[in-house]
PDB file of C-alpha atoms in Angstrom:
ATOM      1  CA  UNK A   1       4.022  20.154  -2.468  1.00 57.00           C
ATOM      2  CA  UNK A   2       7.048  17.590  -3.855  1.00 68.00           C
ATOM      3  CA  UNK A   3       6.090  14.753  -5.107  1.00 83.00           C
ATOM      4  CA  UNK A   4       8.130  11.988  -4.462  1.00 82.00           C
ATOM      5  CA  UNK A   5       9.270   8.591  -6.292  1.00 85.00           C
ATOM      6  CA  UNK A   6      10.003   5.361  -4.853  1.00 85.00           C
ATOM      7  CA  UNK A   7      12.737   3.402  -6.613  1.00 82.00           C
ATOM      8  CA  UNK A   8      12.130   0.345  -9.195  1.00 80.00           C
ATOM      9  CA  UNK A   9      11.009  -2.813  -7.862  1.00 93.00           C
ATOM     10  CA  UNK A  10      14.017  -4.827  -6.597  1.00 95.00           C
ATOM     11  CA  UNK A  11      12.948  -8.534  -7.654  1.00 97.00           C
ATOM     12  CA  UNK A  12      12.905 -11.452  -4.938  1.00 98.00           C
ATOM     13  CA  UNK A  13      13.712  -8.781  -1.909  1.00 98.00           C
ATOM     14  CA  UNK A  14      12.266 -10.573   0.671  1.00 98.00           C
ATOM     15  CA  UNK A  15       9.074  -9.094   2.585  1.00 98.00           C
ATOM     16  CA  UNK A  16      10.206  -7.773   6.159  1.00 98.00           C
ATOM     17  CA  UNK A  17       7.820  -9.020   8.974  1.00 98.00           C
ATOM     18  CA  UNK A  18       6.007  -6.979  11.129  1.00 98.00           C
ATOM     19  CA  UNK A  19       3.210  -6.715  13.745  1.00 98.00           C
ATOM     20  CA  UNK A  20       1.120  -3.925  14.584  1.00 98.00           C
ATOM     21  CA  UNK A  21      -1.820  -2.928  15.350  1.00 98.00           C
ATOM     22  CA  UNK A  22      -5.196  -2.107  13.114  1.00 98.00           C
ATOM     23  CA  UNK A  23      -8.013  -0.425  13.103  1.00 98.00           C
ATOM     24  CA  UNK A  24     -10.179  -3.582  13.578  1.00 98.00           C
ATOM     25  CA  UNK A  25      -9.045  -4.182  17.122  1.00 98.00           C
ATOM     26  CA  UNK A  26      -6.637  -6.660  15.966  1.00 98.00           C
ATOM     27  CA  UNK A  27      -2.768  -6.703  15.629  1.00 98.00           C
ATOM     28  CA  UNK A  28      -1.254  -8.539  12.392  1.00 98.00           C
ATOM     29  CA  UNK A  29       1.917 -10.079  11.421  1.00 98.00           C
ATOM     30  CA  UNK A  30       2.726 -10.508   7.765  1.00 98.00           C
ATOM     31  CA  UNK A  31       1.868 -14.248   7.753  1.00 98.00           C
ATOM     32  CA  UNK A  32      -1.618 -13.330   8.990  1.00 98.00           C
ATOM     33  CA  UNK A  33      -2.108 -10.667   6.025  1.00 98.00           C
ATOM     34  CA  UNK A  34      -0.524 -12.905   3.344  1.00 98.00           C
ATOM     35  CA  UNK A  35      -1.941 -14.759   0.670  1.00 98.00           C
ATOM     36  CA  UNK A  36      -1.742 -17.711  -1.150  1.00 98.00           C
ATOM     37  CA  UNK A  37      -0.507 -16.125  -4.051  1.00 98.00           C
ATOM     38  CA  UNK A  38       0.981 -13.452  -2.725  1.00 98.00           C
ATOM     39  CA  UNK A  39       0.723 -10.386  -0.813  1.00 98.00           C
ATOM     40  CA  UNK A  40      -0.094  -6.652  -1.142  1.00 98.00           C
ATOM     41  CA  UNK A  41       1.611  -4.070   1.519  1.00 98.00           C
ATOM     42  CA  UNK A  42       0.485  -0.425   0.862  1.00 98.00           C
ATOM     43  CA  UNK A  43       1.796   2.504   2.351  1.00 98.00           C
ATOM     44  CA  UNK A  44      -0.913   5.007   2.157  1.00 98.00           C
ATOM     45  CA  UNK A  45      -2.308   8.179   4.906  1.00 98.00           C
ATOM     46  CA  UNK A  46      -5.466   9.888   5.102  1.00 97.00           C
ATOM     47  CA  UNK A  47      -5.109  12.842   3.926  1.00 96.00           C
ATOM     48  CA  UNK A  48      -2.695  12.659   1.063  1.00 96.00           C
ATOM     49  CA  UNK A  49      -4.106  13.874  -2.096  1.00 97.00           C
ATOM     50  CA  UNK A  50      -2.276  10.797  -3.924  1.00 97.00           C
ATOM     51  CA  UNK A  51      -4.109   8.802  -2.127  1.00 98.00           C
ATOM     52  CA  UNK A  52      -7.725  10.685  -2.157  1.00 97.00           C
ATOM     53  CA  UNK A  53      -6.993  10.456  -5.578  1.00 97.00           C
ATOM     54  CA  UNK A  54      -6.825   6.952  -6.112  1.00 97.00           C
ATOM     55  CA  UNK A  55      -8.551   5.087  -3.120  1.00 97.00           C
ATOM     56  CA  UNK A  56     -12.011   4.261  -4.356  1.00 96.00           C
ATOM     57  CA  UNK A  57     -10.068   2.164  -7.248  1.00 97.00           C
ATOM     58  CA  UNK A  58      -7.149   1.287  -4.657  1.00 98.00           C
ATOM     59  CA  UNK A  59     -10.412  -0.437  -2.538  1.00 98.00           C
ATOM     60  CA  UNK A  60     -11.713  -2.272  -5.752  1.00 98.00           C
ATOM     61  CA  UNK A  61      -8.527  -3.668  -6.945  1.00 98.00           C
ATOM     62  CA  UNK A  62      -7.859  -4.666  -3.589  1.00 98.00           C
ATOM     63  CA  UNK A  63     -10.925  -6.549  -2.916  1.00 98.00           C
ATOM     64  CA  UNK A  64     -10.775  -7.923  -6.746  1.00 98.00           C
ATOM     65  CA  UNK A  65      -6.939  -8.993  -5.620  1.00 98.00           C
ATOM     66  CA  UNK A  66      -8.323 -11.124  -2.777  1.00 98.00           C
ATOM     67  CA  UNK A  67     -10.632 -12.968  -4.449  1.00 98.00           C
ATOM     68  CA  UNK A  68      -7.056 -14.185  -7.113  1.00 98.00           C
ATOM     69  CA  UNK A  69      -5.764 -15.122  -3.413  1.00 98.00           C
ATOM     70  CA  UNK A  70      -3.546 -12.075  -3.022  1.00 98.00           C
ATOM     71  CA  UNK A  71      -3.495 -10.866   0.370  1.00 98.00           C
ATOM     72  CA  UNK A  72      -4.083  -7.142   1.028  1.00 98.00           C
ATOM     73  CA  UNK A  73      -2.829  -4.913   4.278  1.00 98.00           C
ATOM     74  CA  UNK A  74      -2.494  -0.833   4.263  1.00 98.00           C
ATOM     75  CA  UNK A  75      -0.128   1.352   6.703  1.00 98.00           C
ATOM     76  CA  UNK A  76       0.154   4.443   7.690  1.00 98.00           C
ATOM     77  CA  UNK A  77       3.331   5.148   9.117  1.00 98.00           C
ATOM     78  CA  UNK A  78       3.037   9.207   9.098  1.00 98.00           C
ATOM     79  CA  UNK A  79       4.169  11.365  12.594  1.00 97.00           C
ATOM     80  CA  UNK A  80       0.635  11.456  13.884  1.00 96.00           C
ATOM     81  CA  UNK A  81       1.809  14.250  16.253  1.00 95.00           C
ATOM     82  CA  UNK A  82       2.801  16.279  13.343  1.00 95.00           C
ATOM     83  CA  UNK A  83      -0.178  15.010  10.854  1.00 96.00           C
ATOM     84  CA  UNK A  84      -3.091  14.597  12.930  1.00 97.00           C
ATOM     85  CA  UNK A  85      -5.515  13.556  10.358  1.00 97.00           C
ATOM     86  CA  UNK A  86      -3.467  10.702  10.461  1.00 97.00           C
ATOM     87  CA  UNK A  87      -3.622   9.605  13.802  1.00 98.00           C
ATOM     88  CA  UNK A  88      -4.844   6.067  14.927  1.00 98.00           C
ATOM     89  CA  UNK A  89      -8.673   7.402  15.648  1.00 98.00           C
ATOM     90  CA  UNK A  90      -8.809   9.476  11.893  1.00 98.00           C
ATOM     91  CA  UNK A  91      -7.252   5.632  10.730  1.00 98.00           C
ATOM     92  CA  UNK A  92     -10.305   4.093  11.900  1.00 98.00           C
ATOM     93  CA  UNK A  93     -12.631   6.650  11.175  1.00 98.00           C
ATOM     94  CA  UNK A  94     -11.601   6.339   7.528  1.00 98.00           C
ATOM     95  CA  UNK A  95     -11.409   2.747   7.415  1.00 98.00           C
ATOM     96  CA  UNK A  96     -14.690   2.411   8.661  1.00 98.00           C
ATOM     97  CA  UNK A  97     -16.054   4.802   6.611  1.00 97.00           C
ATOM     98  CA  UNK A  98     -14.375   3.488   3.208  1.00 97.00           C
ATOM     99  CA  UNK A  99     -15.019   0.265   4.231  1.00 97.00           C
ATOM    100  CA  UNK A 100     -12.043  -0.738   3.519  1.00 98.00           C
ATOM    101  CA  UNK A 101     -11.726  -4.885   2.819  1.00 98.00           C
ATOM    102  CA  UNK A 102      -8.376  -5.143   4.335  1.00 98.00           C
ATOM    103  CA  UNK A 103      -6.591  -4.330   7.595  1.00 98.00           C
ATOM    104  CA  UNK A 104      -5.289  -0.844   8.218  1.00 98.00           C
ATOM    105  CA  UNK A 105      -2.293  -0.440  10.347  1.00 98.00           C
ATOM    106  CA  UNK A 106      -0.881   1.839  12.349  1.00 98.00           C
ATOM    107  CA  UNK A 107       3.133   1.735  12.206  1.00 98.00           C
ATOM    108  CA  UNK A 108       3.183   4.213  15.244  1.00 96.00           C
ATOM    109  CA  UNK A 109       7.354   4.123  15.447  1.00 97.00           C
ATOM    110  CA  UNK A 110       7.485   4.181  11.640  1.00 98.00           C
ATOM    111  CA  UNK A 111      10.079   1.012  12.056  1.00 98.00           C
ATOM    112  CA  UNK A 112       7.939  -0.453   9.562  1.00 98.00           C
ATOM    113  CA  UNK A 113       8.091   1.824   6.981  1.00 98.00           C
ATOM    114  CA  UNK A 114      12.086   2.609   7.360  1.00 98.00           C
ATOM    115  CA  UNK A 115      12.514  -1.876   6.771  1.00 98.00           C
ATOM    116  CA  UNK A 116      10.880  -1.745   3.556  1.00 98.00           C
ATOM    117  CA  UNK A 117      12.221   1.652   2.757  1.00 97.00           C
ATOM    118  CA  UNK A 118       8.965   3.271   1.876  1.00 97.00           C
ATOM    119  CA  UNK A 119       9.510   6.441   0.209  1.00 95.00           C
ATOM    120  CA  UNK A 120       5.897   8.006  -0.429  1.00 96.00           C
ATOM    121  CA  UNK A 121       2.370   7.514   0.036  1.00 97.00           C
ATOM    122  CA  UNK A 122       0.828   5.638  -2.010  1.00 98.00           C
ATOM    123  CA  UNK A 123       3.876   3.166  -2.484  1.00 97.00           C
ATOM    124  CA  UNK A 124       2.642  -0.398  -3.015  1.00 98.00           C
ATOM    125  CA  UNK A 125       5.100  -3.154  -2.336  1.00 98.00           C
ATOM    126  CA  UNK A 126       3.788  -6.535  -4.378  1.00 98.00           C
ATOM    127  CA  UNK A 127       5.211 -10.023  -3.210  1.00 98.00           C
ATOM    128  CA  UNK A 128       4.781 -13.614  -4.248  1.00 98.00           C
ATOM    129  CA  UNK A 129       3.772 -16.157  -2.577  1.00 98.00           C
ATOM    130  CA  UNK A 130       7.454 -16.766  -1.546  1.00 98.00           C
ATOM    131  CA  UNK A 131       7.098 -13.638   0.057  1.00 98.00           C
ATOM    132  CA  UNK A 132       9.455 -11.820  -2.943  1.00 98.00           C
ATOM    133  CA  UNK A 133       9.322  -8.817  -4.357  1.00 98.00           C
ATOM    134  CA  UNK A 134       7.530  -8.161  -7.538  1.00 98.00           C
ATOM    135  CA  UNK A 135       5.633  -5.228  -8.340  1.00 98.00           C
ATOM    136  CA  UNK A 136       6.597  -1.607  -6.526  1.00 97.00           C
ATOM    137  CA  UNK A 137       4.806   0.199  -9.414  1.00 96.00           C
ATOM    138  CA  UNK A 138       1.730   2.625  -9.169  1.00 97.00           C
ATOM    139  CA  UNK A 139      -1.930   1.780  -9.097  1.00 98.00           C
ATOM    140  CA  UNK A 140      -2.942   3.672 -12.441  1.00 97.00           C
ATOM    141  CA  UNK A 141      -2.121   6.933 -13.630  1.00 96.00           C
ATOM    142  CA  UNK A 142      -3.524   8.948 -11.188  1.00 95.00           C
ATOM    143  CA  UNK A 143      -1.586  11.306  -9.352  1.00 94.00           C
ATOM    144  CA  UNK A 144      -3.587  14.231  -7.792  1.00 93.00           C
ATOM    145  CA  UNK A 145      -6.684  13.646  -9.389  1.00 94.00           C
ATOM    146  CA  UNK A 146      -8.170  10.867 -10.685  1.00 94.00           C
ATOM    147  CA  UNK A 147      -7.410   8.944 -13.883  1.00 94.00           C
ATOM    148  CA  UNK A 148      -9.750   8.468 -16.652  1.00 95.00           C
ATOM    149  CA  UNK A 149     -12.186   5.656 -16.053  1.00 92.00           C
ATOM    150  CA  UNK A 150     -10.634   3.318 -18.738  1.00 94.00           C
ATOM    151  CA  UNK A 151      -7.193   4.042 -17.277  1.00 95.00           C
ATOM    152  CA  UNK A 152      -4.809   1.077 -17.443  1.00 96.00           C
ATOM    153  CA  UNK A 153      -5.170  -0.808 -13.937  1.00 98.00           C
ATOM    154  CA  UNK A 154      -1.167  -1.301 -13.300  1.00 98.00           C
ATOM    155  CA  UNK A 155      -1.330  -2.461 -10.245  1.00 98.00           C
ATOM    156  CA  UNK A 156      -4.511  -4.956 -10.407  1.00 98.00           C
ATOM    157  CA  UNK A 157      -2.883  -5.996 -13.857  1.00 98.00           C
ATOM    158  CA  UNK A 158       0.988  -6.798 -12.206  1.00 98.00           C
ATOM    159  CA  UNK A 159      -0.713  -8.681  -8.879  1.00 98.00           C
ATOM    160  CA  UNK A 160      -2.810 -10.727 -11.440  1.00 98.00           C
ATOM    161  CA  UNK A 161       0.195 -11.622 -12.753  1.00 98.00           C
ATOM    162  CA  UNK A 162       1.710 -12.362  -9.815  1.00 98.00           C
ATOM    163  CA  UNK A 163      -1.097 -14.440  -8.515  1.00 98.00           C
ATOM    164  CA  UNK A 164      -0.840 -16.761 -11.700  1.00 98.00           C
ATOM    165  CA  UNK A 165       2.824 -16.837 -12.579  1.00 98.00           C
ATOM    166  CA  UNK A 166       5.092 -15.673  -9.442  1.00 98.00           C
ATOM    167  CA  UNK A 167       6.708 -13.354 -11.599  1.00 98.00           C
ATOM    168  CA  UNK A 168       5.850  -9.373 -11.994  1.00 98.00           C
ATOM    169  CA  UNK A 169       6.338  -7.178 -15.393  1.00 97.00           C
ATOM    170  CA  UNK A 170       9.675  -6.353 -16.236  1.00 96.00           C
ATOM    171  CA  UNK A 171       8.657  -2.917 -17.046  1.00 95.00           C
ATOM    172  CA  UNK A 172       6.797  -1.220 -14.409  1.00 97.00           C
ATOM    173  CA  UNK A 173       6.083   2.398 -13.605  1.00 96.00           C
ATOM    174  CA  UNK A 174       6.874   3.471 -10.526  1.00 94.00           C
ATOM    175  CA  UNK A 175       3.850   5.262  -8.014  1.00 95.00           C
ATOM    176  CA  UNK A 176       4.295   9.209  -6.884  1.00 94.00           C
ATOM    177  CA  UNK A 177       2.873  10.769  -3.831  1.00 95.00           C
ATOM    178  CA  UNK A 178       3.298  12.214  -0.385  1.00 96.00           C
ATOM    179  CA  UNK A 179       7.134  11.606   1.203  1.00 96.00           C
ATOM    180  CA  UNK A 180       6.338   9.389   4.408  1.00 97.00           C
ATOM    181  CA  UNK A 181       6.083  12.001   7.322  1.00 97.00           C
ATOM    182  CA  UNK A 182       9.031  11.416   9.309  1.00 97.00           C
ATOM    183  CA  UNK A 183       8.616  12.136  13.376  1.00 95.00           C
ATOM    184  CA  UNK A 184      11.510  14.423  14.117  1.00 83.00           C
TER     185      UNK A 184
END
């Protein structure tokens, strides 16, 4: 399996809007997932081992994030035809069963995914409260398994950042994972 790279965070790019659905019942735009000090968009799947790696900590920080006023959403934009353990009814499944604090959406025609250019899953897109840019790093250093406990918390530590300044790390390192499973 390849593990891919998204590229560096591209400062003040502007979050693309969306709407679509979520596991809750409920469909979301980006102004009802925002925060008001800014706003986390992951790209994530079930069944990535990336992801299975990290998303115990990815639900902490998240729910730690929210109470700093960062607003949280996930998608999963994968081909469910192709991946069915990613399909809408696996989505809610896990969500439920995770209990995940934030919405979990389904990009079903992966336009979603191609706006903000998401390369892999995990890949976690960090804005301001403007809505910019700030953070496209990775959570920790996990990659298929888990990083130490005491790892450094990259992503908790850049949105905290965020949340009190506007302004992300200059240095960040970027998150590895799955490619985004393209429908042909």
């Amino acid at each position: 399996m390849a593990a891919l790279t998204p590229p560096v965070c591209n400062f003040d790019w502007p979050a693309p809007d969306f709407s679509l659905p979520a596991t809750d019942g409920k469909t979301y735009r980006l102004r009802d997932v925002a925060g008001p000090n800014g706003t986390l968009v992951m790209f994530i799947c079930n069944h990535c081992p990336f992801v299975l790696a990290i998303l115990d900590r990815m639900i902490r920080d998240a729910a730690e994030l929210q109470e700093l006023g960062i607003g949280v959403a996930a998608i999963c934009s994968n081909d469910p035809e192709a991946y069915p353990a990613d399909n809408f009814e696996n989505m809610a499944r896990t969500a439920e069963s995770r209990g995940f604090p934030f919405p979990y959406l389904h990009d079903a025609d992966q336009s979603v995914a191609r706006a903000y250019d998401a390369v892999c899953t995990p890949d976690f897109f960090g804005f301001n409260a403007d809505l910019g840019l700030q953070y496209r790093g990775q959570l920790d250093a996990s990659r298929m398994q888990p990083a130490p406990p005491d790892a450094r918390r990259d992503l908790f530590e850049a949105m905290g950042q965020v949340a009190r300044t506007g302004r992300g790390p200059a240095d960040q390192i970027a998150s590895m994972g799955c490619s985004i499973k393209w429908a042909a």
